[in-house]
Amino acid sequence: MPDVFAELVGQDDAVGTLRRAAASAAAVLRAAHLPAPAGTVDDPDDDDLAALAEADEDAAAGSTAPAVDPGAGMTHAWIFTGPPGSGRSVAARAFAAALQCVHGTGCGTCPGCHTTLTGTHADVRLVAPEGLSIGVGEMRALVLRAASTPSGGRWQVVIIEDADRLTEAAGNALLKAVEEPPPRTVFLLCAPSTHPEDVSVTIRSRCRVVPLRQPSAAAVADVLVRRDGIAPDVAQWAAAAAQGHVGRARRLARDPEARQRRDAVLAVPRRLTGVGTALDAASALIEAAEAEAAASVAESDVAERAALQTALGAGGTGRGAAGATRGSAGQLKDLEKRQKSRATRAQRDALDRALVDLAGFYRDALTSALRAPVAPVHTDTATLAEAGGQKWAPEGALRRLEAVLECRAAIEANVKPRIAVEAMMLSLWRG
Ligand SMILES: [Zn+2]
């Protein structure tokens, strides 16, 4: 039976960190002579993690502190970051299970692991906003409940799946709890990145960050076959083409529109015949990213707005309705602001995916020109990439690959996407 971390695809570093932390957490409980019998009330002065920190210091100072790995200790607040599909919430749930595991390892089979993974553990709370963002009322109630003594004698765990969707007020309520954490409470936040648009700087500064990376193509193909029942040959193609991105690979394997968009991007290199076509290709790439982003957020935008209006009593005719509508203007504005920033991020992500596809093509041209014994990223354009590699020689292929990577870096550094993409297309054409 695989343990709770088995579902995390290709995340060896993160899993190592989490295993060590779970072992430290178990050591804390052992030191406090736990698990305590049901009904036992904790000594309010007993700060287990402070004790652990001391144990860590002892270990660092060279004394023996058995079962506690120096520097790998437990902490009250964690942020799991990584690109969509890398398994942020899978990691958070697995870690929660390991914390509740009666063996302290995340064995996957004991009642602690099992109830956490199936969402029925009394001391694990999951916040996953469906439609609405996480508001301050919900967060305050959550923080209050999380401060109570764990009924199972281990930890109170709060998982916040979309920490980037906290309202500002909710973020402040969470910050208070993270700043002065109850001794047995652990917050696990999931967010795309630690960018201030996703997680406030003050919350970030109180958390340990667990970065998840894009897993290897082989690991992704394996999970597509095993978990999603996709045919092995399709899974291998999609995993390679997605360059290890789990969600992207699944979409490519299943969604014809995603395949069409990728085909359009990979048609760019042979269309670049002059300045005019280069600028046209830049426009097409930007507009395709905008359209893809708009389609990806449109549905949730409408649903969120409708849900908020319902929650605020819009359309009601009772005496409270008029007042509620006046008070709700601010909340609607807040929602619109967040939706706009999400749309911008979706656009940036869509454009970045296109650039990663394009970089894969020039990488294939380069490896082919060098006769490097590695598999191509895009098997379906391998012949074209090979022809390019012969024509351009390794130097020319490398210059083109660098032009794509520079474009990604420029957009990341907030250069206007259209300007960066136009510059890239011109470099790709000139070579
Ligand atoms: Zn277990």
GROMACS .gro file of C-alpha atoms and ligand atoms in nm:
model
  432
    1MET     CA    1   0.000   0.000   0.000
    2PRO     CA    2   0.157   0.331  -0.105
    3ASP     CA    3   0.178   0.605   0.158
    4VAL     CA    4   0.002   0.943   0.151
    5PHE     CA    5   0.274   1.108  -0.060
    6ALA     CA    6   0.242   0.859  -0.347
    7GLU     CA    7  -0.004   1.079  -0.539
    8LEU     CA    8   0.249   1.364  -0.563
    9VAL     CA    9   0.395   1.327  -0.911
   10GLY     CA   10   0.770   1.387  -0.941
   11GLN     CA   11   0.806   1.609  -0.630
   12ASP     CA   12   1.094   1.439  -0.450
   13ASP     CA   13   1.231   1.755  -0.284
   14ALA     CA   14   0.894   1.867  -0.151
   15VAL     CA   15   0.809   1.515  -0.031
   16GLY     CA   16   1.144   1.497   0.150
   17THR     CA   17   1.074   1.828   0.327
   18LEU     CA   18   0.724   1.717   0.425
   19ARG     CA   19   0.837   1.377   0.551
   20ARG     CA   20   1.099   1.539   0.773
   21ALA     CA   21   0.845   1.790   0.902
   22ALA     CA   22   0.594   1.513   0.976
   23ALA     CA   23   0.863   1.322   1.166
   24SER     CA   24   0.944   1.636   1.366
   25ALA     CA   25   0.576   1.691   1.437
   26ALA     CA   26   0.545   1.332   1.559
   27ALA     CA   27   0.850   1.388   1.779
   28VAL     CA   28   0.677   1.692   1.932
   29LEU     CA   29   0.375   1.480   2.018
   30ARG     CA   30   0.591   1.201   2.159
   31ALA     CA   31   0.775   1.454   2.374
   32ALA     CA   32   0.440   1.569   2.511
   33HIS     CA   33   0.354   1.203   2.591
   34LEU     CA   34   0.081   1.180   2.335
   35PRO     CA   35  -0.156   1.075   2.197
   36ALA     CA   36  -0.345   1.189   2.502
   37PRO     CA   37  -0.655   1.003   2.612
   38ALA     CA   38  -0.975   1.151   2.473
   39GLY     CA   39  -1.109   1.435   2.683
   40THR     CA   40  -0.773   1.545   2.820
   41VAL     CA   41  -0.736   1.921   2.817
   42ASP     CA   42  -0.403   2.066   2.711
   43ASP     CA   43  -0.202   2.275   2.952
   44PRO     CA   44  -0.257   2.623   2.811
   45ASP     CA   45   0.107   2.719   2.873
   46ASP     CA   46   0.234   2.422   2.681
   47ASP     CA   47   0.377   2.546   2.354
   48ASP     CA   48   0.487   2.232   2.178
   49LEU     CA   49   0.644   2.402   1.881
   50ALA     CA   50   0.851   2.627   2.105
   51ALA     CA   51   0.978   2.309   2.266
   52LEU     CA   52   1.056   2.173   1.922
   53ALA     CA   53   1.243   2.488   1.826
   54GLU     CA   54   1.459   2.440   2.135
   55ALA     CA   55   1.517   2.078   2.040
   56ASP     CA   56   1.625   2.197   1.696
   57GLU     CA   57   1.866   2.445   1.850
   58ASP     CA   58   2.008   2.174   2.073
   59ALA     CA   59   2.059   1.955   1.771
   60ALA     CA   60   2.227   2.237   1.583
   61ALA     CA   61   2.451   2.297   1.883
   62GLY     CA   62   2.574   1.940   1.858
   63SER     CA   63   2.386   1.778   2.145
   64THR     CA   64   2.176   1.475   2.066
   65ALA     CA   65   1.810   1.532   2.001
   66PRO     CA   66   1.682   1.197   1.881
   67ALA     CA   67   1.429   1.178   1.597
   68VAL     CA   68   1.445   1.553   1.530
   69ASP     CA   69   1.634   1.644   1.218
   70PRO     CA   70   1.798   1.985   1.262
   71GLY     CA   71   1.651   2.251   1.039
   72ALA     CA   72   1.379   2.017   0.918
   73GLY     CA   73   1.140   2.090   1.202
   74MET     CA   74   0.776   2.150   1.208
   75THR     CA   75   0.622   2.494   1.180
   76HIS     CA   76   0.274   2.643   1.217
   77ALA     CA   77   0.220   2.781   0.870
   78TRP     CA   78   0.306   2.653   0.525
   79ILE     CA   79   0.249   2.773   0.169
   80PHE     CA   80   0.246   2.523  -0.116
   81THR     CA   81   0.328   2.700  -0.439
   82GLY     CA   82   0.365   2.579  -0.794
   83PRO     CA   83   0.211   2.603  -1.136
   84PRO     CA   84  -0.146   2.478  -1.176
   85GLY     CA   85  -0.144   2.101  -1.205
   86SER     CA   86   0.173   2.053  -1.004
   87GLY     CA   87  -0.030   1.921  -0.711
   88ARG     CA   88  -0.050   2.200  -0.452
   89SER     CA   89  -0.366   2.078  -0.283
   90VAL     CA   90  -0.262   1.714  -0.321
   91ALA     CA   91   0.056   1.802  -0.130
   92ALA     CA   92  -0.135   1.992   0.140
   93ARG     CA   93  -0.378   1.704   0.197
   94ALA     CA   94  -0.099   1.448   0.204
   95PHE     CA   95   0.089   1.652   0.462
   96ALA     CA   96  -0.227   1.694   0.671
   97ALA     CA   97  -0.270   1.316   0.664
   98ALA     CA   98   0.091   1.264   0.770
   99LEU     CA   99   0.034   1.501   1.064
  100GLN     CA  100  -0.275   1.305   1.171
  101CYS     CA  101  -0.118   0.964   1.101
  102VAL     CA  102  -0.108   0.756   1.419
  103HIS     CA  103   0.237   0.634   1.313
  104GLY     CA  104   0.348   0.988   1.232
  105THR     CA  105   0.464   0.893   0.883
  106GLY     CA  106   0.159   0.920   0.658
  107CYS     CA  107   0.128   0.543   0.623
  108GLY     CA  108  -0.190   0.580   0.417
  109THR     CA  109  -0.379   0.305   0.596
  110CYS     CA  110  -0.433   0.406   0.960
  111PRO     CA  111  -0.755   0.584   1.067
  112GLY     CA  112  -0.574   0.920   1.090
  113CYS     CA  113  -0.447   0.902   0.732
  114HIS     CA  114  -0.766   0.751   0.597
  115THR     CA  115  -1.011   1.002   0.748
  116THR     CA  116  -0.790   1.296   0.646
  117LEU     CA  117  -0.770   1.182   0.284
  118THR     CA  118  -1.143   1.115   0.265
  119GLY     CA  119  -1.222   1.453   0.421
  120THR     CA  120  -1.386   1.326   0.741
  121HIS     CA  121  -1.114   1.390   1.002
  122ALA     CA  122  -1.258   1.602   1.286
  123ASP     CA  123  -0.940   1.810   1.319
  124VAL     CA  124  -0.882   1.886   0.950
  125ARG     CA  125  -1.072   2.171   0.790
  126LEU     CA  126  -1.060   2.234   0.418
  127VAL     CA  127  -1.144   2.572   0.268
  128ALA     CA  128  -1.207   2.548  -0.104
  129PRO     CA  129  -1.423   2.837  -0.223
  130GLU     CA  130  -1.680   2.730  -0.478
  131GLY     CA  131  -1.763   3.044  -0.669
  132LEU     CA  132  -1.725   3.301  -0.395
  133SER     CA  133  -1.396   3.417  -0.257
  134ILE     CA  134  -1.311   3.341   0.104
  135GLY     CA  135  -1.472   3.620   0.308
  136VAL     CA  136  -1.378   3.760   0.646
  137GLY     CA  137  -1.672   3.602   0.830
  138GLU     CA  138  -1.583   3.254   0.716
  139MET     CA  139  -1.217   3.310   0.795
  140ARG     CA  140  -1.287   3.440   1.149
  141ALA     CA  141  -1.508   3.140   1.227
  142LEU     CA  142  -1.243   2.910   1.089
  143VAL     CA  143  -0.962   3.070   1.290
  144LEU     CA  144  -1.172   3.045   1.605
  145ARG     CA  145  -1.247   2.675   1.556
  146ALA     CA  146  -0.888   2.605   1.461
  147ALA     CA  147  -0.775   2.743   1.797
  148SER     CA  148  -0.954   2.466   1.990
  149THR     CA  149  -0.773   2.163   2.128
  150PRO     CA  150  -0.750   1.887   1.865
  151SER     CA  151  -1.010   1.622   1.947
  152GLY     CA  152  -0.780   1.346   1.824
  153GLY     CA  153  -0.493   1.466   2.043
  154ARG     CA  154  -0.266   1.553   1.749
  155TRP     CA  155  -0.303   1.871   1.540
  156GLN     CA  156  -0.572   2.109   1.423
  157VAL     CA  157  -0.508   2.146   1.050
  158VAL     CA  158  -0.661   2.414   0.829
  159ILE     CA  159  -0.609   2.377   0.453
  160ILE     CA  160  -0.682   2.686   0.244
  161GLU     CA  161  -0.688   2.566  -0.117
  162ASP     CA  162  -0.696   2.904  -0.292
  163ALA     CA  163  -0.513   3.138  -0.060
  164ASP     CA  164  -0.484   3.377  -0.357
  165ARG     CA  165  -0.860   3.420  -0.336
  166LEU     CA  166  -0.876   3.555   0.019
  167THR     CA  167  -1.038   3.896   0.048
  168GLU     CA  168  -0.813   4.154   0.210
  169ALA     CA  169  -1.013   4.142   0.535
  170ALA     CA  170  -1.002   3.762   0.540
  171GLY     CA  171  -0.629   3.777   0.481
  172ASN     CA  172  -0.594   4.003   0.785
  173ALA     CA  173  -0.798   3.765   1.000
  174LEU     CA  174  -0.574   3.479   0.889
  175LEU     CA  175  -0.261   3.684   0.949
  176LYS     CA  176  -0.357   3.738   1.315
  177ALA     CA  177  -0.387   3.362   1.364
  178VAL     CA  178  -0.063   3.292   1.181
  179GLU     CA  179   0.120   3.557   1.383
  180GLU     CA  180   0.007   3.418   1.717
  181PRO     CA  181  -0.068   3.057   1.641
  182PRO     CA  182  -0.239   2.831   1.892
  183PRO     CA  183   0.017   2.565   1.995
  184ARG     CA  184  -0.143   2.277   1.807
  185THR     CA  185  -0.275   2.452   1.499
  186VAL     CA  186  -0.120   2.422   1.154
  187PHE     CA  187  -0.222   2.631   0.852
  188LEU     CA  188  -0.157   2.491   0.504
  189LEU     CA  189  -0.204   2.748   0.228
  190CYS     CA  190  -0.204   2.676  -0.146
  191ALA     CA  191  -0.131   2.947  -0.401
  192PRO     CA  192   0.012   2.970  -0.753
  193SER     CA  193   0.315   3.164  -0.627
  194THR     CA  194   0.434   3.384  -0.344
  195HIS     CA  195   0.388   3.690  -0.566
  196PRO     CA  196   0.220   3.968  -0.358
  197GLU     CA  197  -0.082   3.946  -0.591
  198ASP     CA  198  -0.134   3.588  -0.470
  199VAL     CA  199  -0.030   3.603  -0.105
  200SER     CA  200   0.024   3.914   0.104
  201VAL     CA  201   0.385   3.982   0.194
  202THR     CA  202   0.310   3.970   0.567
  203ILE     CA  203   0.143   3.627   0.549
  204ARG     CA  204   0.422   3.501   0.326
  205SER     CA  205   0.682   3.614   0.581
  206ARG     CA  206   0.520   3.395   0.848
  207CYS     CA  207   0.507   3.078   0.640
  208ARG     CA  208   0.749   2.817   0.520
  209VAL     CA  209   0.725   2.780   0.144
  210VAL     CA  210   0.714   2.440  -0.024
  211PRO     CA  211   0.773   2.497  -0.395
  212LEU     CA  212   0.639   2.227  -0.625
  213ARG     CA  213   0.795   2.183  -0.966
  214GLN     CA  214   0.674   2.050  -1.296
  215PRO     CA  215   0.728   1.674  -1.284
  216SER     CA  216   0.911   1.466  -1.547
  217ALA     CA  217   0.729   1.357  -1.864
  218ALA     CA  218   0.760   0.992  -1.768
  219ALA     CA  219   0.602   1.056  -1.427
  220VAL     CA  220   0.317   1.251  -1.588
  221ALA     CA  221   0.252   0.987  -1.856
  222ASP     CA  222   0.240   0.725  -1.583
  223VAL     CA  223  -0.022   0.917  -1.385
  224LEU     CA  224  -0.234   0.984  -1.697
  225VAL     CA  225  -0.247   0.613  -1.769
  226ARG     CA  226  -0.291   0.502  -1.408
  227ARG     CA  227  -0.533   0.763  -1.278
  228ASP     CA  228  -0.713   0.896  -1.586
  229GLY     CA  229  -0.725   0.580  -1.796
  230ILE     CA  230  -0.566   0.748  -2.100
  231ALA     CA  231  -0.411   0.517  -2.360
  232PRO     CA  232  -0.033   0.480  -2.307
  233ASP     CA  233   0.072   0.616  -2.650
  234VAL     CA  234  -0.151   0.925  -2.617
  235ALA     CA  235  -0.033   0.974  -2.258
  236GLN     CA  236   0.333   0.962  -2.362
  237TRP     CA  237   0.281   1.208  -2.644
  238ALA     CA  238   0.080   1.449  -2.427
  239ALA     CA  239   0.320   1.430  -2.132
  240ALA     CA  240   0.620   1.503  -2.357
  241ALA     CA  241   0.439   1.784  -2.540
  242ALA     CA  242   0.324   1.936  -2.209
  243GLN     CA  243   0.685   1.918  -2.086
  244GLY     CA  244   0.583   1.759  -1.760
  245HIS     CA  245   0.281   1.975  -1.674
  246VAL     CA  246   0.015   1.739  -1.537
  247GLY     CA  247  -0.298   1.943  -1.611
  248ARG     CA  248  -0.172   2.058  -1.951
  249ALA     CA  249  -0.091   1.699  -2.047
  250ARG     CA  250  -0.438   1.586  -1.945
  251ARG     CA  251  -0.596   1.869  -2.146
  252LEU     CA  252  -0.387   1.789  -2.454
  253ALA     CA  253  -0.485   1.424  -2.427
  254ARG     CA  254  -0.855   1.502  -2.395
  255ASP     CA  255  -0.938   1.845  -2.539
  256PRO     CA  256  -0.925   1.893  -2.920
  257GLU     CA  257  -0.926   2.275  -2.882
  258ALA     CA  258  -0.613   2.265  -2.668
  259ARG     CA  259  -0.447   2.054  -2.938
  260GLN     CA  260  -0.552   2.306  -3.206
  261ARG     CA  261  -0.405   2.597  -3.010
  262ARG     CA  262  -0.079   2.408  -2.971
  263ASP     CA  263  -0.074   2.327  -3.345
  264ALA     CA  264  -0.117   2.699  -3.424
  265VAL     CA  265   0.180   2.789  -3.202
  266LEU     CA  266   0.400   2.521  -3.356
  267ALA     CA  267   0.311   2.648  -3.706
  268VAL     CA  268   0.478   2.982  -3.624
  269PRO     CA  269   0.839   2.889  -3.712
  270ARG     CA  270   0.768   2.803  -4.076
  271ARG     CA  271   0.548   3.110  -4.127
  272LEU     CA  272   0.819   3.361  -4.044
  273THR     CA  273   0.919   3.484  -4.391
  274GLY     CA  274   0.953   3.860  -4.335
  275VAL     CA  275   0.888   4.154  -4.104
  276GLY     CA  276   0.517   4.157  -4.192
  277THR     CA  277   0.461   3.789  -4.116
  278ALA     CA  278   0.666   3.820  -3.796
  279LEU     CA  279   0.447   4.101  -3.666
  280ASP     CA  280   0.133   3.915  -3.776
  281ALA     CA  281   0.252   3.607  -3.590
  282ALA     CA  282   0.308   3.821  -3.278
  283SER     CA  283  -0.047   3.958  -3.296
  284ALA     CA  284  -0.190   3.612  -3.349
  285LEU     CA  285  -0.004   3.472  -3.050
  286ILE     CA  286  -0.116   3.755  -2.819
  287GLU     CA  287  -0.477   3.737  -2.936
  288ALA     CA  288  -0.487   3.358  -2.901
  289ALA     CA  289  -0.364   3.391  -2.541
  290GLU     CA  290  -0.627   3.656  -2.469
  291ALA     CA  291  -0.904   3.441  -2.616
  292GLU     CA  292  -0.791   3.131  -2.429
  293ALA     CA  293  -0.772   3.324  -2.100
  294ALA     CA  294  -1.112   3.485  -2.155
  295ALA     CA  295  -1.269   3.145  -2.220
  296SER     CA  296  -1.103   2.993  -1.912
  297VAL     CA  297  -1.229   3.256  -1.666
  298ALA     CA  298  -1.563   3.357  -1.827
  299GLU     CA  299  -1.765   3.077  -1.672
  300SER     CA  300  -1.635   3.119  -1.318
  301ASP     CA  301  -1.665   3.502  -1.340
  302VAL     CA  302  -2.037   3.481  -1.420
  303ALA     CA  303  -2.099   3.212  -1.159
  304GLU     CA  304  -1.915   3.407  -0.888
  305ARG     CA  305  -2.104   3.726  -0.963
  306ALA     CA  306  -2.438   3.545  -0.955
  307ALA     CA  307  -2.348   3.369  -0.630
  308LEU     CA  308  -2.240   3.694  -0.468
  309GLN     CA  309  -2.557   3.870  -0.577
  310THR     CA  310  -2.767   3.588  -0.439
  311ALA     CA  311  -2.572   3.594  -0.114
  312LEU     CA  312  -2.623   3.971  -0.089
  313GLY     CA  313  -2.994   3.939  -0.152
  314ALA     CA  314  -3.001   4.115  -0.490
  315GLY     CA  315  -3.343   4.091  -0.649
  316GLY     CA  316  -3.504   4.065  -0.306
  317THR     CA  317  -3.806   4.284  -0.231
  318GLY     CA  318  -3.801   4.275   0.148
  319ARG     CA  319  -3.732   4.577   0.365
  320GLY     CA  320  -3.364   4.483   0.403
  321ALA     CA  321  -3.305   4.445   0.030
  322ALA     CA  322  -3.240   4.811  -0.054
  323GLY     CA  323  -2.987   4.851   0.226
  324ALA     CA  324  -2.819   4.525   0.132
  325THR     CA  325  -2.781   4.642  -0.228
  326ARG     CA  326  -2.619   4.969  -0.117
  327GLY     CA  327  -2.374   4.783   0.109
  328SER     CA  328  -2.300   4.526  -0.158
  329ALA     CA  329  -2.161   4.772  -0.414
  330GLY     CA  330  -1.824   4.757  -0.242
  331GLN     CA  331  -1.821   4.378  -0.238
  332LEU     CA  332  -1.911   4.359  -0.606
  333LYS     CA  333  -1.632   4.603  -0.683
  334ASP     CA  334  -1.393   4.392  -0.479
  335LEU     CA  335  -1.500   4.083  -0.674
  336GLU     CA  336  -1.453   4.261  -1.007
  337LYS     CA  337  -1.105   4.368  -0.904
  338ARG     CA  338  -1.008   4.014  -0.817
  339GLN     CA  339  -1.163   3.877  -1.136
  340LYS     CA  340  -0.966   4.129  -1.340
  341SER     CA  341  -0.640   4.030  -1.178
  342ARG     CA  342  -0.724   3.663  -1.230
  343ALA     CA  343  -0.795   3.732  -1.600
  344THR     CA  344  -0.458   3.906  -1.633
  345ARG     CA  345  -0.287   3.609  -1.474
  346ALA     CA  346  -0.475   3.363  -1.696
  347GLN     CA  347  -0.361   3.562  -1.999
  348ARG     CA  348  -0.003   3.564  -1.880
  349ASP     CA  349  -0.024   3.186  -1.817
  350ALA     CA  350  -0.174   3.116  -2.161
  351LEU     CA  351   0.094   3.321  -2.334
  352ASP     CA  352   0.362   3.154  -2.128
  353ARG     CA  353   0.233   2.808  -2.225
  354ALA     CA  354   0.255   2.911  -2.591
  355LEU     CA  355   0.612   3.035  -2.540
  356VAL     CA  356   0.706   2.711  -2.366
  357ASP     CA  357   0.568   2.515  -2.666
  358LEU     CA  358   0.767   2.736  -2.901
  359ALA     CA  359   1.083   2.701  -2.692
  360GLY     CA  360   1.034   2.323  -2.713
  361PHE     CA  361   1.042   2.344  -3.093
  362TYR     CA  362   1.372   2.536  -3.102
  363ARG     CA  363   1.513   2.311  -2.835
  364ASP     CA  364   1.430   2.015  -3.064
  365ALA     CA  365   1.604   2.195  -3.354
  366LEU     CA  366   1.911   2.253  -3.136
  367THR     CA  367   1.938   1.895  -3.006
  368SER     CA  368   1.890   1.766  -3.360
  369ALA     CA  369   2.164   1.999  -3.496
  370LEU     CA  370   2.393   1.877  -3.218
  371ARG     CA  371   2.291   1.516  -3.284
  372ALA     CA  372   2.223   1.487  -2.910
  373PRO     CA  373   2.075   1.148  -2.816
  374VAL     CA  374   1.761   1.288  -2.649
  375ALA     CA  375   1.393   1.248  -2.731
  376PRO     CA  376   1.222   1.546  -2.894
  377VAL     CA  377   0.969   1.749  -2.693
  378HIS     CA  378   0.729   1.767  -2.987
  379THR     CA  379   0.733   1.436  -3.168
  380ASP     CA  380   0.479   1.562  -3.423
  381THR     CA  381   0.702   1.849  -3.543
  382ALA     CA  382   1.031   1.663  -3.504
  383THR     CA  383   1.094   1.646  -3.879
  384LEU     CA  384   1.041   2.019  -3.918
  385ALA     CA  385   1.266   2.092  -3.618
  386GLU     CA  386   1.531   1.866  -3.770
  387ALA     CA  387   1.518   2.056  -4.101
  388GLY     CA  388   1.548   2.383  -3.907
  389GLY     CA  389   1.844   2.249  -3.712
  390GLN     CA  390   2.026   2.158  -4.036
  391LYS     CA  391   1.956   2.496  -4.192
  392TRP     CA  392   2.045   2.707  -3.889
  393ALA     CA  393   2.331   2.500  -3.743
  394PRO     CA  394   2.353   2.473  -3.362
  395GLU     CA  395   2.439   2.844  -3.321
  396GLY     CA  396   2.132   2.961  -3.513
  397ALA     CA  397   1.902   2.720  -3.330
  398LEU     CA  398   2.046   2.831  -2.996
  399ARG     CA  399   1.998   3.202  -3.080
  400ARG     CA  400   1.633   3.133  -3.160
  401LEU     CA  401   1.579   2.932  -2.843
  402GLU     CA  402   1.735   3.216  -2.644
  403ALA     CA  403   1.505   3.468  -2.813
  404VAL     CA  404   1.203   3.273  -2.684
  405LEU     CA  405   1.346   3.243  -2.335
  406GLU     CA  406   1.433   3.614  -2.328
  407CYS     CA  407   1.075   3.694  -2.424
  408ARG     CA  408   0.947   3.488  -2.129
  409ALA     CA  409   1.189   3.664  -1.894
  410ALA     CA  410   1.089   4.006  -2.029
  411ILE     CA  411   0.718   3.938  -1.972
  412GLU     CA  412   0.795   3.808  -1.625
  413ALA     CA  413   0.976   4.139  -1.562
  414ASN     CA  414   0.660   4.325  -1.666
  415VAL     CA  415   0.757   4.428  -2.020
  416LYS     CA  416   0.436   4.476  -2.218
  417PRO     CA  417   0.364   4.132  -2.370
  418ARG     CA  418   0.301   4.265  -2.722
  419ILE     CA  419   0.636   4.445  -2.733
  420ALA     CA  420   0.825   4.143  -2.599
  421VAL     CA  421   0.655   3.903  -2.841
  422GLU     CA  422   0.712   4.131  -3.143
  423ALA     CA  423   1.082   4.159  -3.057
  424MET     CA  424   1.098   3.780  -3.023
  425MET     CA  425   0.928   3.714  -3.359
  426LEU     CA  426   1.168   3.950  -3.535
  427SER     CA  427   1.464   3.771  -3.376
  428LEU     CA  428   1.319   3.434  -3.477
  429TRP     CA  429   1.284   3.550  -3.835
  430ARG     CA  430   1.628   3.712  -3.858
  431GLY     CA  431   1.786   3.420  -3.673
  432ZN      ZN  432  -0.120   0.669   0.894
   0.00000   0.00000   0.00000
